[in-house]
mmCIF file of C-alpha atoms in Angstrom:
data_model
loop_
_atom_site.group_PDB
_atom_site.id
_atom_site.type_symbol
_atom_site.label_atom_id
_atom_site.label_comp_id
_atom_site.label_asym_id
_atom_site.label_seq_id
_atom_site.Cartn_x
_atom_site.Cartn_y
_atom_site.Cartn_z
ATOM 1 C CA UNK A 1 26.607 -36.575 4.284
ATOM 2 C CA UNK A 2 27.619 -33.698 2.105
ATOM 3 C CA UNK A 3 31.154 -34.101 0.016
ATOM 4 C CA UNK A 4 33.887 -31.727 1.130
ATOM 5 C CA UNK A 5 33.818 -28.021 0.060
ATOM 6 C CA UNK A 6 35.787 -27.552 -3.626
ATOM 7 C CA UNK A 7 35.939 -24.417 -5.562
ATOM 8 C CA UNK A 8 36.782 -24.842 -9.558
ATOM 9 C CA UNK A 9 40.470 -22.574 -10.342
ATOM 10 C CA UNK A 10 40.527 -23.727 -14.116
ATOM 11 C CA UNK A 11 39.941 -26.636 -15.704
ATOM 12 C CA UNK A 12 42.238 -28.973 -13.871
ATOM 13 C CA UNK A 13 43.026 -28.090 -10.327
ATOM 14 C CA UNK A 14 40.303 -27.054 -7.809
ATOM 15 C CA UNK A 15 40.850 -24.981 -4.143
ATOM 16 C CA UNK A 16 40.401 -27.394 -1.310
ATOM 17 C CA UNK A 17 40.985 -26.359 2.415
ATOM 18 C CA UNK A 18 43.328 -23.204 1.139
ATOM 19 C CA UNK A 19 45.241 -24.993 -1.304
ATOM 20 C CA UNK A 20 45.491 -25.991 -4.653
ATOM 21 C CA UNK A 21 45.016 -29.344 -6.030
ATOM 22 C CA UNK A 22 45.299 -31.514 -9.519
ATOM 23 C CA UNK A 23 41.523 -32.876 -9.663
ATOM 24 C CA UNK A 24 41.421 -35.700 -11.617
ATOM 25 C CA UNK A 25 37.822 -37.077 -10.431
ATOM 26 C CA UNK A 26 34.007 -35.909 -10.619
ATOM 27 C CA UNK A 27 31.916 -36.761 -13.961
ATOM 28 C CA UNK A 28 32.838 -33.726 -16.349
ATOM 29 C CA UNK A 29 34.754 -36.208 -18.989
ATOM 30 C CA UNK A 30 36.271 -33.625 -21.298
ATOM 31 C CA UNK A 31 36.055 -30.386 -18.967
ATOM 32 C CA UNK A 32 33.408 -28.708 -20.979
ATOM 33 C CA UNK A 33 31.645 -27.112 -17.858
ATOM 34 C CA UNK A 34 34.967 -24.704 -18.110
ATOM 35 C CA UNK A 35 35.361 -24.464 -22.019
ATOM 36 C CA UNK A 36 34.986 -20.853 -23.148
ATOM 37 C CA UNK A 37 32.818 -21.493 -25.656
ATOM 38 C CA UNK A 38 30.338 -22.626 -23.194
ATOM 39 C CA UNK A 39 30.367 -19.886 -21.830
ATOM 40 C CA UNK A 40 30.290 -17.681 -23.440
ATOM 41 C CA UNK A 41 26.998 -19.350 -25.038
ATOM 42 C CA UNK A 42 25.507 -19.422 -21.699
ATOM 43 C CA UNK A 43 26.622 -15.531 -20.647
ATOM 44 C CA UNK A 44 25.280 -14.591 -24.343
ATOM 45 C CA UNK A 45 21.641 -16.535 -23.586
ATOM 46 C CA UNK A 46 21.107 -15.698 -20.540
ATOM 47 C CA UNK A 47 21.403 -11.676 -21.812
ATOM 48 C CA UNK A 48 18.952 -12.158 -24.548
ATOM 49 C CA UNK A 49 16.431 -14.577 -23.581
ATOM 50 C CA UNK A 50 16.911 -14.959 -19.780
ATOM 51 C CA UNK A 51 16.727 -17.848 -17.256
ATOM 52 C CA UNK A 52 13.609 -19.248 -17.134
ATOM 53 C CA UNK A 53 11.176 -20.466 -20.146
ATOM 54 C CA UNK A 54 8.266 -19.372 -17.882
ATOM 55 C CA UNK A 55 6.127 -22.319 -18.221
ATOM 56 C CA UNK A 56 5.890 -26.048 -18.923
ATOM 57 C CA UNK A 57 6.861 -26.894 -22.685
ATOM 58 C CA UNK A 58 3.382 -27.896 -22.849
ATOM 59 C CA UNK A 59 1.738 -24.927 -21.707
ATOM 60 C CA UNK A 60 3.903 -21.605 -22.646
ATOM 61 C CA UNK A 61 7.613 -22.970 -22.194
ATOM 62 C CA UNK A 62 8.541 -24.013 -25.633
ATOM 63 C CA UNK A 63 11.128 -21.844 -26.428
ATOM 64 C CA UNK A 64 12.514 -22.618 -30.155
ATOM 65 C CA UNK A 65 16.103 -23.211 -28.251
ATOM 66 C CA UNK A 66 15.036 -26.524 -27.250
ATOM 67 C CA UNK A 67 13.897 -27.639 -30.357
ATOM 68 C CA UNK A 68 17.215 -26.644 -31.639
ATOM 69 C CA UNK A 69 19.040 -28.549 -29.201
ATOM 70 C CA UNK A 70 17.068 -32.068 -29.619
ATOM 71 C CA UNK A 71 17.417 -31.730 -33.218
ATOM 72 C CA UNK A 72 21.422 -31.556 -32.506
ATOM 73 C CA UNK A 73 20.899 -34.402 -29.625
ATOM 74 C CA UNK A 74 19.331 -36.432 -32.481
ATOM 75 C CA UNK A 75 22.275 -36.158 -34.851
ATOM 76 C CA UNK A 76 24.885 -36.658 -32.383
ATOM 77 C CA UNK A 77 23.433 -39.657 -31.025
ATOM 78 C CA UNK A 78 22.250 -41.013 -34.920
ATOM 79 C CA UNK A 79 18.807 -41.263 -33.727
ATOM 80 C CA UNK A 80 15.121 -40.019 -35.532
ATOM 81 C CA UNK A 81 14.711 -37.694 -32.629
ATOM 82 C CA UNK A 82 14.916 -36.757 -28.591
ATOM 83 C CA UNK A 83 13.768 -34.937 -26.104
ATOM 84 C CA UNK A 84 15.341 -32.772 -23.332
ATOM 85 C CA UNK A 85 14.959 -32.821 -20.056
ATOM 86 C CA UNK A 86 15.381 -30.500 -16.689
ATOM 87 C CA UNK A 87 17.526 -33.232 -15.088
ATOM 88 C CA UNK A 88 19.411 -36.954 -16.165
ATOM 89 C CA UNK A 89 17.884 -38.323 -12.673
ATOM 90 C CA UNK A 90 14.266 -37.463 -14.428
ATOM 91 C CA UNK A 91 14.864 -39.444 -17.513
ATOM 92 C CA UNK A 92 13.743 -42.574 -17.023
ATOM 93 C CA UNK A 93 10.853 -41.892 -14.880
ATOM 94 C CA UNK A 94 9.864 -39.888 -17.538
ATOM 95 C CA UNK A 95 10.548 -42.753 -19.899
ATOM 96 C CA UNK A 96 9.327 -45.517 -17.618
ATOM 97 C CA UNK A 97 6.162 -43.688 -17.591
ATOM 98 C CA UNK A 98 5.219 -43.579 -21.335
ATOM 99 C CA UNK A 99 6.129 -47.041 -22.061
ATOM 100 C CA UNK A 100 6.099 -49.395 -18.707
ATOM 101 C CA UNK A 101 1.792 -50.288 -19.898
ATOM 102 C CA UNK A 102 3.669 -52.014 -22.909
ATOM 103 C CA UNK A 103 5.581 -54.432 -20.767
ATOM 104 C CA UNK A 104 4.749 -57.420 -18.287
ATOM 105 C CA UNK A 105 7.877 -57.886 -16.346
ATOM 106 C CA UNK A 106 10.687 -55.551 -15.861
ATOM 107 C CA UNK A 107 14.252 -57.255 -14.780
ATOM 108 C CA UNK A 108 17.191 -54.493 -13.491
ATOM 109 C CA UNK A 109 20.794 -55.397 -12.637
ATOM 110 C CA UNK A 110 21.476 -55.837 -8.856
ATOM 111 C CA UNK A 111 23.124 -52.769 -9.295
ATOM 112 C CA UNK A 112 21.576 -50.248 -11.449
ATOM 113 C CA UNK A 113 21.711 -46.396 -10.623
ATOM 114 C CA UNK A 114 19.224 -45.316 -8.149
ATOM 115 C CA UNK A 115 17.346 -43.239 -10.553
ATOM 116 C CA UNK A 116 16.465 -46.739 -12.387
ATOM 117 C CA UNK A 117 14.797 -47.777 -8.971
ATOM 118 C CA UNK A 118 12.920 -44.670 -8.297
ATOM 119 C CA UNK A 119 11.386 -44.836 -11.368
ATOM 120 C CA UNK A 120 10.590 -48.678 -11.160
ATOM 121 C CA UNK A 121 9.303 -47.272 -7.418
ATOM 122 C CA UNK A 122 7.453 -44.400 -8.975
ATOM 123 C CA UNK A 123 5.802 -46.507 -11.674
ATOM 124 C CA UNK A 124 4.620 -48.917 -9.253
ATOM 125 C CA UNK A 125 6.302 -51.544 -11.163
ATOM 126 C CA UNK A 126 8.225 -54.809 -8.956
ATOM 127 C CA UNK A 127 11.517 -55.132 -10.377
ATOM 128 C CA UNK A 128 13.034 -58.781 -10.650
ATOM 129 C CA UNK A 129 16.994 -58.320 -9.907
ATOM 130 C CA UNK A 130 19.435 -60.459 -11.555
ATOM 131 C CA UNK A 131 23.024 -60.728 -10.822
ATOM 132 C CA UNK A 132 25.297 -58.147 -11.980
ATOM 133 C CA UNK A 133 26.249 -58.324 -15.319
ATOM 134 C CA UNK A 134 25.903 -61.702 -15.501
ATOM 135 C CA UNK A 135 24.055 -62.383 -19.149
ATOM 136 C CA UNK A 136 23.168 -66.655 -17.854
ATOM 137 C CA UNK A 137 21.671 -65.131 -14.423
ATOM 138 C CA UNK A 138 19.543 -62.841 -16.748
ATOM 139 C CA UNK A 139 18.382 -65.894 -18.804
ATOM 140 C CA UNK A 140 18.039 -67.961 -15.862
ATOM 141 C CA UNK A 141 15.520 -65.297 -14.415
ATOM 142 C CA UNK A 142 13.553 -64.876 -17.646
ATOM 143 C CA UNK A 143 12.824 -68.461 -18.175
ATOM 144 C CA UNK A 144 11.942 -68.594 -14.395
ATOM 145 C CA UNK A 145 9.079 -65.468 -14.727
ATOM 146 C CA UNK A 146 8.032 -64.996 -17.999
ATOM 147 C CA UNK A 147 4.930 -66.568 -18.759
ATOM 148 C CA UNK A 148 4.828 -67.460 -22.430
ATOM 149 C CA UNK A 149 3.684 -64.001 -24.530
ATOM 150 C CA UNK A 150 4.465 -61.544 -21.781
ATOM 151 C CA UNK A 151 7.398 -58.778 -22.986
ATOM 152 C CA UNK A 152 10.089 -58.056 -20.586
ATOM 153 C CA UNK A 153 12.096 -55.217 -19.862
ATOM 154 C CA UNK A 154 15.348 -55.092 -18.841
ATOM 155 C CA UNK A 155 17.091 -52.069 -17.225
ATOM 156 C CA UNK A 156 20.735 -51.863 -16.727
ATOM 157 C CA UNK A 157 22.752 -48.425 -16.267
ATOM 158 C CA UNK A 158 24.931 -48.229 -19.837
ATOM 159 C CA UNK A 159 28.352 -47.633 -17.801
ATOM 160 C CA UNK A 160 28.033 -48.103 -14.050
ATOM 161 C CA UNK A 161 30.026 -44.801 -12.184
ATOM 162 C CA UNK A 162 31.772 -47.025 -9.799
ATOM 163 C CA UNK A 163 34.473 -48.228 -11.632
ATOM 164 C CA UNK A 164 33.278 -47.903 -15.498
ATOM 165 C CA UNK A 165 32.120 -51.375 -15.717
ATOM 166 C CA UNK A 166 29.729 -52.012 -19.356
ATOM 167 C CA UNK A 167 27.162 -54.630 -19.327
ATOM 168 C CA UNK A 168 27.240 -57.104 -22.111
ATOM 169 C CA UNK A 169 24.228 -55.733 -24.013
ATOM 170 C CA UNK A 170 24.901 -57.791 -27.535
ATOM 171 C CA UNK A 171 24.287 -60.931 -24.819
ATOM 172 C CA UNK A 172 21.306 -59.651 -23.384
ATOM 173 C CA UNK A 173 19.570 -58.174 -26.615
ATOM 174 C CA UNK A 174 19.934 -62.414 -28.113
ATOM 175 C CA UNK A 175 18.845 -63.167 -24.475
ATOM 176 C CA UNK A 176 15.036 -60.446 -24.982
ATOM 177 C CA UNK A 177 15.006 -60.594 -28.983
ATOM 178 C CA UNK A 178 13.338 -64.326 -28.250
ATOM 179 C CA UNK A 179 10.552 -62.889 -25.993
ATOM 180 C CA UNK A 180 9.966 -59.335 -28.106
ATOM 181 C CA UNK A 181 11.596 -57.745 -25.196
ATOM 182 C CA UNK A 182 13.845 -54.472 -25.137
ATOM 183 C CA UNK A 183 16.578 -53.000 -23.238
ATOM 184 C CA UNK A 184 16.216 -49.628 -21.649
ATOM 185 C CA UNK A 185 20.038 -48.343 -20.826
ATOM 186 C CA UNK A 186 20.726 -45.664 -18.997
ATOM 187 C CA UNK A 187 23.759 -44.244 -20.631
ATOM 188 C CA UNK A 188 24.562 -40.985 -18.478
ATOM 189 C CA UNK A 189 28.590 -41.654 -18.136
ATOM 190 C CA UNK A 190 28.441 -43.257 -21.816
ATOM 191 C CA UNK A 191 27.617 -40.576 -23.971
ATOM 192 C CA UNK A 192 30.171 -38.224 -25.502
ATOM 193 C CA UNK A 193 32.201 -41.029 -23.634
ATOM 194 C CA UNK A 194 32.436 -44.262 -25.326
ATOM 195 C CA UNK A 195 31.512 -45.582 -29.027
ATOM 196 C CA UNK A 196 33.565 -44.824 -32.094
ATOM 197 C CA UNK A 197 31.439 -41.701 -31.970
ATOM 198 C CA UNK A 198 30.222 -41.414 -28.871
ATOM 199 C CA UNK A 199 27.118 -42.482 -28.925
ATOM 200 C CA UNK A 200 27.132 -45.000 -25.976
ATOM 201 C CA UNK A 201 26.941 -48.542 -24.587
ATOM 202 C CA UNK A 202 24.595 -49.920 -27.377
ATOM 203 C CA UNK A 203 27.437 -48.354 -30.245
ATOM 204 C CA UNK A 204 30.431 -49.725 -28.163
ATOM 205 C CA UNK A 205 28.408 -53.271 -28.112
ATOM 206 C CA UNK A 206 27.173 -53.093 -31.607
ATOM 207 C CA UNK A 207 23.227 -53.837 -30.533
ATOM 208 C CA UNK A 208 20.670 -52.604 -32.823
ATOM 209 C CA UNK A 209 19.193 -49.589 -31.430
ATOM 210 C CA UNK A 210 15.373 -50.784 -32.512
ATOM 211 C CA UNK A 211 16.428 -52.911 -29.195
ATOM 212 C CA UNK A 212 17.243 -50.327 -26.741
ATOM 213 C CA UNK A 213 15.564 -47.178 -25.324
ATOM 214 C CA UNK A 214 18.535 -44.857 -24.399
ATOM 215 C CA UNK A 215 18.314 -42.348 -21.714
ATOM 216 C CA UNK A 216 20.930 -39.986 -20.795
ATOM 217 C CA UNK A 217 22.648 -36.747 -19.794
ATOM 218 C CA UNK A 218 24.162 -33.848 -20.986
ATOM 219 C CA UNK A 219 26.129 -33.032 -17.305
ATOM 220 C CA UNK A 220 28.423 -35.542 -17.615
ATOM 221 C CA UNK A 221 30.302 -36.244 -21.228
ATOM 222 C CA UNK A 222 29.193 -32.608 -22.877
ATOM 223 C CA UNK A 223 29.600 -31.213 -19.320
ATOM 224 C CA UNK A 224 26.360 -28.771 -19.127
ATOM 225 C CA UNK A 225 23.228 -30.073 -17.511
ATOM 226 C CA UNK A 226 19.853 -31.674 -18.428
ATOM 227 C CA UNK A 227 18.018 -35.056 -19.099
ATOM 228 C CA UNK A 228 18.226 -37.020 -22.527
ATOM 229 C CA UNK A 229 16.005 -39.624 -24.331
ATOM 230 C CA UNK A 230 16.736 -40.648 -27.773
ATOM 231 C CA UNK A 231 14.909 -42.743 -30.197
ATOM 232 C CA UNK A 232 11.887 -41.944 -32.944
ATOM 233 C CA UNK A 233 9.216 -39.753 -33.615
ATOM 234 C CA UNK A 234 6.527 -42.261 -31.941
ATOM 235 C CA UNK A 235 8.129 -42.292 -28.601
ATOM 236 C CA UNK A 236 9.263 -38.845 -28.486
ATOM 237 C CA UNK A 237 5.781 -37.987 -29.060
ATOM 238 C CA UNK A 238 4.369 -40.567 -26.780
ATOM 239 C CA UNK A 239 6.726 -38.467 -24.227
ATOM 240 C CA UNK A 240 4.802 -35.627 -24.405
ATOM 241 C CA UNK A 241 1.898 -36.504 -24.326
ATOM 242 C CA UNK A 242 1.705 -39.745 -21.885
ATOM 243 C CA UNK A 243 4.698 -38.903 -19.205
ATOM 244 C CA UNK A 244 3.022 -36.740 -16.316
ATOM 245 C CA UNK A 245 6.668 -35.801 -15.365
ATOM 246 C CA UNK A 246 7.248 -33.816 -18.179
ATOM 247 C CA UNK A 247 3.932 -32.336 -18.780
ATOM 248 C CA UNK A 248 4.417 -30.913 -15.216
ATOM 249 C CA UNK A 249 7.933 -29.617 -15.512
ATOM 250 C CA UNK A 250 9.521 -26.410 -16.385
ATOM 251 C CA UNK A 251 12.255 -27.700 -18.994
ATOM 252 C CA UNK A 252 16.131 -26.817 -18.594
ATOM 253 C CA UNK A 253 16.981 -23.354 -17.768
ATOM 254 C CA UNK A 254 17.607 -21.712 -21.223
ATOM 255 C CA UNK A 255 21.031 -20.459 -20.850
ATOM 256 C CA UNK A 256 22.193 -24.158 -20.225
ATOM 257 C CA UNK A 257 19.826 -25.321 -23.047
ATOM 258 C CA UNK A 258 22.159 -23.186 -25.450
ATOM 259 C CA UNK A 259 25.194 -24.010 -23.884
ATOM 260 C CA UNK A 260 24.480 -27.859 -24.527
ATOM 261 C CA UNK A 261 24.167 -26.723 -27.965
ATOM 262 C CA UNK A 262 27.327 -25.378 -28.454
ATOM 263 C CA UNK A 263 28.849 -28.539 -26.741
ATOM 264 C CA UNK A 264 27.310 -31.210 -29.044
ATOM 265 C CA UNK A 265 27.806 -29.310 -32.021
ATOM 266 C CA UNK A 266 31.417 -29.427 -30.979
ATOM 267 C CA UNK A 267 31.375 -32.755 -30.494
ATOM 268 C CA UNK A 268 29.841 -33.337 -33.785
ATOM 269 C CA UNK A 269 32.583 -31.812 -35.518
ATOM 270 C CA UNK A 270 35.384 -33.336 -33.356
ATOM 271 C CA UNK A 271 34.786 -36.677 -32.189
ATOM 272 C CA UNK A 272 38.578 -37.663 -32.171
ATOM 273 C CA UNK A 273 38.469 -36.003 -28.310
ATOM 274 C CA UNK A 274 36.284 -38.818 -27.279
ATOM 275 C CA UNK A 275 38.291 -41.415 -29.261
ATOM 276 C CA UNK A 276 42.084 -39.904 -28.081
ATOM 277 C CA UNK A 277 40.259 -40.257 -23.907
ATOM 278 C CA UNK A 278 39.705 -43.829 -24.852
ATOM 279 C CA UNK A 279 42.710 -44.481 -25.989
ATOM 280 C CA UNK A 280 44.420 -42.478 -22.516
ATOM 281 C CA UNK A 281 42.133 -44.622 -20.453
ATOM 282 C CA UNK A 282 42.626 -47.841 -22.185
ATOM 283 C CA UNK A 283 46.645 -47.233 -21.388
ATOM 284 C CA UNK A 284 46.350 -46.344 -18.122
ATOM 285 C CA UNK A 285 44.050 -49.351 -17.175
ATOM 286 C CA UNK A 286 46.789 -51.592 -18.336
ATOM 287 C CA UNK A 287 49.401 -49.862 -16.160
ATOM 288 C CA UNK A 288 47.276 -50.273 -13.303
ATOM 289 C CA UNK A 289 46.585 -53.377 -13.400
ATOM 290 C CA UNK A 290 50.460 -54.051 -13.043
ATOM 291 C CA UNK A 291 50.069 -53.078 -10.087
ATOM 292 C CA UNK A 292 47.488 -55.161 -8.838
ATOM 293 C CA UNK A 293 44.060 -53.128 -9.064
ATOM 294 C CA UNK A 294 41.298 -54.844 -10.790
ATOM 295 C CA UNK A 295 40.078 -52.725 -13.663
ATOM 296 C CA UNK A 296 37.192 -53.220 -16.311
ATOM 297 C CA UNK A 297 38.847 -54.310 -19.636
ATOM 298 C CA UNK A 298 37.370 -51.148 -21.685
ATOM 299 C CA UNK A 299 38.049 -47.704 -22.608
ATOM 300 C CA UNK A 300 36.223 -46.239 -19.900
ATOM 301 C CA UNK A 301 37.959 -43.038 -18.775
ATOM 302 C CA UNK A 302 36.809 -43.993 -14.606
ATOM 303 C CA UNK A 303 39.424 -46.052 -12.049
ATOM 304 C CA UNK A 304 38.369 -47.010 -9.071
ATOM 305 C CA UNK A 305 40.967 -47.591 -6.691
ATOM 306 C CA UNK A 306 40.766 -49.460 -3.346
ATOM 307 C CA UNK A 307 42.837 -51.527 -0.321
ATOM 308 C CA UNK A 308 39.801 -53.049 0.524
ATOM 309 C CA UNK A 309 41.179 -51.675 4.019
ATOM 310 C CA UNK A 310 40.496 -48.303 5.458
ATOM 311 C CA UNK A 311 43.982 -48.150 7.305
ATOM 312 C CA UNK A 312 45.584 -48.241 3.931
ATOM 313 C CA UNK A 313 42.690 -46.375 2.051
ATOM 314 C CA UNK A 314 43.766 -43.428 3.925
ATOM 315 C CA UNK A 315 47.498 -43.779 3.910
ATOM 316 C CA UNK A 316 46.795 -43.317 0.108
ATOM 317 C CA UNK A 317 44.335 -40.297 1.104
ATOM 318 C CA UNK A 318 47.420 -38.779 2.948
ATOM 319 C CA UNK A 319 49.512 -39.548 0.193
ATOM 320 C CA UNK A 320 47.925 -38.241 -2.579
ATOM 321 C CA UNK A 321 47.277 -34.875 -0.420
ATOM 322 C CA UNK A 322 50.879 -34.424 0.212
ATOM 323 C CA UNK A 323 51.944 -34.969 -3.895
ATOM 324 C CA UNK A 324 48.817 -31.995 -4.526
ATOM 325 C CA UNK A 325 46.323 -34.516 -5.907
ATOM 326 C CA UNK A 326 42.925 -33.774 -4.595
ATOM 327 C CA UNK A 327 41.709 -37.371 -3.288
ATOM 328 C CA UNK A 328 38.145 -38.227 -4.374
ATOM 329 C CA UNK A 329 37.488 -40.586 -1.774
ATOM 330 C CA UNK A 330 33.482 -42.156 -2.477
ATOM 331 C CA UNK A 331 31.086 -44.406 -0.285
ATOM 332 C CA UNK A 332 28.834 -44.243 -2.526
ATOM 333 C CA UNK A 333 25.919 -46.790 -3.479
ATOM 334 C CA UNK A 334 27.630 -49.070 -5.830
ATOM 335 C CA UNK A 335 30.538 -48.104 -4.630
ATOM 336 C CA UNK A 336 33.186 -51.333 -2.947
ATOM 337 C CA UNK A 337 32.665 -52.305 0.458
ATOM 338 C CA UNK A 338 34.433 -49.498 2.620
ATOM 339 C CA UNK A 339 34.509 -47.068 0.074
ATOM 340 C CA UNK A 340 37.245 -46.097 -2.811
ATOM 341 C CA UNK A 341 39.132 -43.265 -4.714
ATOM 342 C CA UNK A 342 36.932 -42.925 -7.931
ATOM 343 C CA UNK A 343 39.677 -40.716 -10.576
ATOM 344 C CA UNK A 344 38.948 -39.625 -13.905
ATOM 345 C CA UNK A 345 40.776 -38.972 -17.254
ATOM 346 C CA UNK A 346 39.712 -36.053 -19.047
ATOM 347 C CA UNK A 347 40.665 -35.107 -22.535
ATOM 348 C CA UNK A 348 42.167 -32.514 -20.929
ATOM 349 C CA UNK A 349 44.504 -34.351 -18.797
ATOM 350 C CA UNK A 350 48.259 -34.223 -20.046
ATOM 351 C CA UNK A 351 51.039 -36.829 -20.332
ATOM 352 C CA UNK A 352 52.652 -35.091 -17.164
ATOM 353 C CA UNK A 353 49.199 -35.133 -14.675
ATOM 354 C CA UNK A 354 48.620 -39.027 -15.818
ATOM 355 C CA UNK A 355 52.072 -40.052 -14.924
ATOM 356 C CA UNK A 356 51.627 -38.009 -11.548
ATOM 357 C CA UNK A 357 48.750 -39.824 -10.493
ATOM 358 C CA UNK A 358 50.071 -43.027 -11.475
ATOM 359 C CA UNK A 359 53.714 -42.524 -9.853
ATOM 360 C CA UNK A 360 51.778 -41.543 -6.304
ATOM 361 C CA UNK A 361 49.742 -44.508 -6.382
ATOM 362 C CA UNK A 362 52.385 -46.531 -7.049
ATOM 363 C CA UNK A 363 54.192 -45.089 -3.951
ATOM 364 C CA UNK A 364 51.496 -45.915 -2.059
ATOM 365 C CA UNK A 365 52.487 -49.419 -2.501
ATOM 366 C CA UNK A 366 55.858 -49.407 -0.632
#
């Protein structure tokens, strides 16, 4: 099923059924898909060098602009190097594919993104779930499959969509450091989002990167489009030259290869945004939980909200409709049982819009 039809106004309201609306929801974290910078990057690239790279970067395709942009990736994200991708979905089949020989037994959280499992799926590899975010039922599940000398993998998203939960990585890199085991994280709605600097789950948790393989986007937090893997020269290069995904795949339309340039850079030289959304989120977790709505104790800028009860789910669906709040309303995998309003604070969201959304959910209390 198909999500209602939307059309994008400016950076904070969209046009929904003739009307106007405050959206507060979807994945763009600091409304860079609207900046004019980006656009005007994009309008300016597409006149000069076109759409379309014409080939697979390993036949004709390699346009310099995506060198540029991995080398930016790379210093964004403190890493040796990385490589860009058409899509986030591809990244970790591309990943999985180059390194999944080097590993005997892969273990995934219960409730890792689908694009974890179809890679797992694609790679022919049998994943062994463990219980979400639960660090003892990871443990428990090693000791219970690893034969001794075999490596294990384990594969957790970095922050899960739902409702911004973060897995406790600094537990499960002591948990795989005893077995030479590594981490791979998928860290779509964590960069640009949380870290001192952005950089993701394995910053906020202070784990050693030589632990984790980090795969990403650049849709969501620097609000463009493409797939991201970071890490050093060995695996980039074992990328392109092992993964049949990326061999075979005309890379990111060049246009949005040059926006995401313009976005990191910016990012680079003004990582307070990502900090001063933390800090927003972080307050407005506490004030909902005041009222009685479970929320992850982190700066995740995501808040799920939920009755656990449809009658009531769509009193608040009514509700926020009437007070011009556009109601983002997900049954989603991972989402609750019965479905739930997923919102979002941007760091474009004012004082004003925050206290709107919080006032009407309040209401819906009464």
């Amino acid at each position: 099923m198909l999500g209602s039809e939307i059309e994008f106004v400016n950076r904070d309201y969209i046009r929904y059924e003739g009307k106007n609306y405050l959206y507060l929801a979807g994945i763009d974290y600091h409304r860079m898909t609207k900046n004019p910078i980006i656009i005007q990057s994009l309008s300016k690239t597409a006149y000069d060098h076109g759409i379309n790279p014409t080939g697979s970067r390993s036949t004709t395709g390699n346009h310099t602009i995506y060198g540029k942009l991995e080398k930016k990736v790379a210093e964004f994200l403190d890493t040796e190097a990385s490589v860009i991708l058409p899509s986030g979905y591809l990244a970790n089949t591309i990943l999985l594919q180059t390194i999944a020989d080097e590993f005997d037994k892969f273990f995934v959280d219960e409730k890792a993104h689908s694009s974890i499992i179809d890679a797992l799926n694609l790679c022919n590899v049998e994943p062994i779930t463990f219980s979400h975010l639960d660090d003892k039922n990871l443990e428990n599940k090693i000791q219970e499959n690893l034969s001794e000398g075999e490596n294990p993998l384990v594969l957790t998203d970095g922050v899960f969509p739902a409702n911004g939960e973060i897995p406790p990585l600094h537990r499960y890199s002591k948990i795989i450091s005893k077995h030479n085991g590594k981490i791979l994280v998928d860290d779509a709605h964590a960069m640009a989002v949380i870290g001192e600097r952005g950089i993701g789950s394995l910053e906020y948790c202070g784990v050693d990167r030589n632990l984790v393989y980090q795969t990403g986007t650049l849709s969501k937090g620097f609000g463009v489009f493409g797939g991201v893997i970071a890490g050093n020269e060995k695996l980039i290069k074992a990328i392109h030259e092992k993964s049949r995904a990326f061999v075979g795949s005309t890379d990111l339309a060049l246009p949005l290869a040059a926006a995401a340039i313009t976005s990191v850079s910016h990012f680079i030289d003004n990582r307070s945004i990502i900090t001063n959304l933390q800090k927003k989120a972080t307050e407005l977790k506490i004030r909902f939980r005041t009222l009685g709505f479970p929320m992850p104790n982190n700066p995740t800028p995501i808040f799920s909200i939920t009755y656990h009860d449809e009658t009531k789910n769509m009193k608040l669906n009514s509700l926020l409709l009437q007070n011009n709040i556009f109601p983002p309303f997900i049954n989603y995998p991972g989402a609750p049982l019965g479905g739930h309003f997923r919102f979002i604070l941007t760091s474009e969201t004012t004082d004003e819009q925050i206290e709107h959304l919080y006032t009407t959910i309040a209401a819906s209390l009464r």
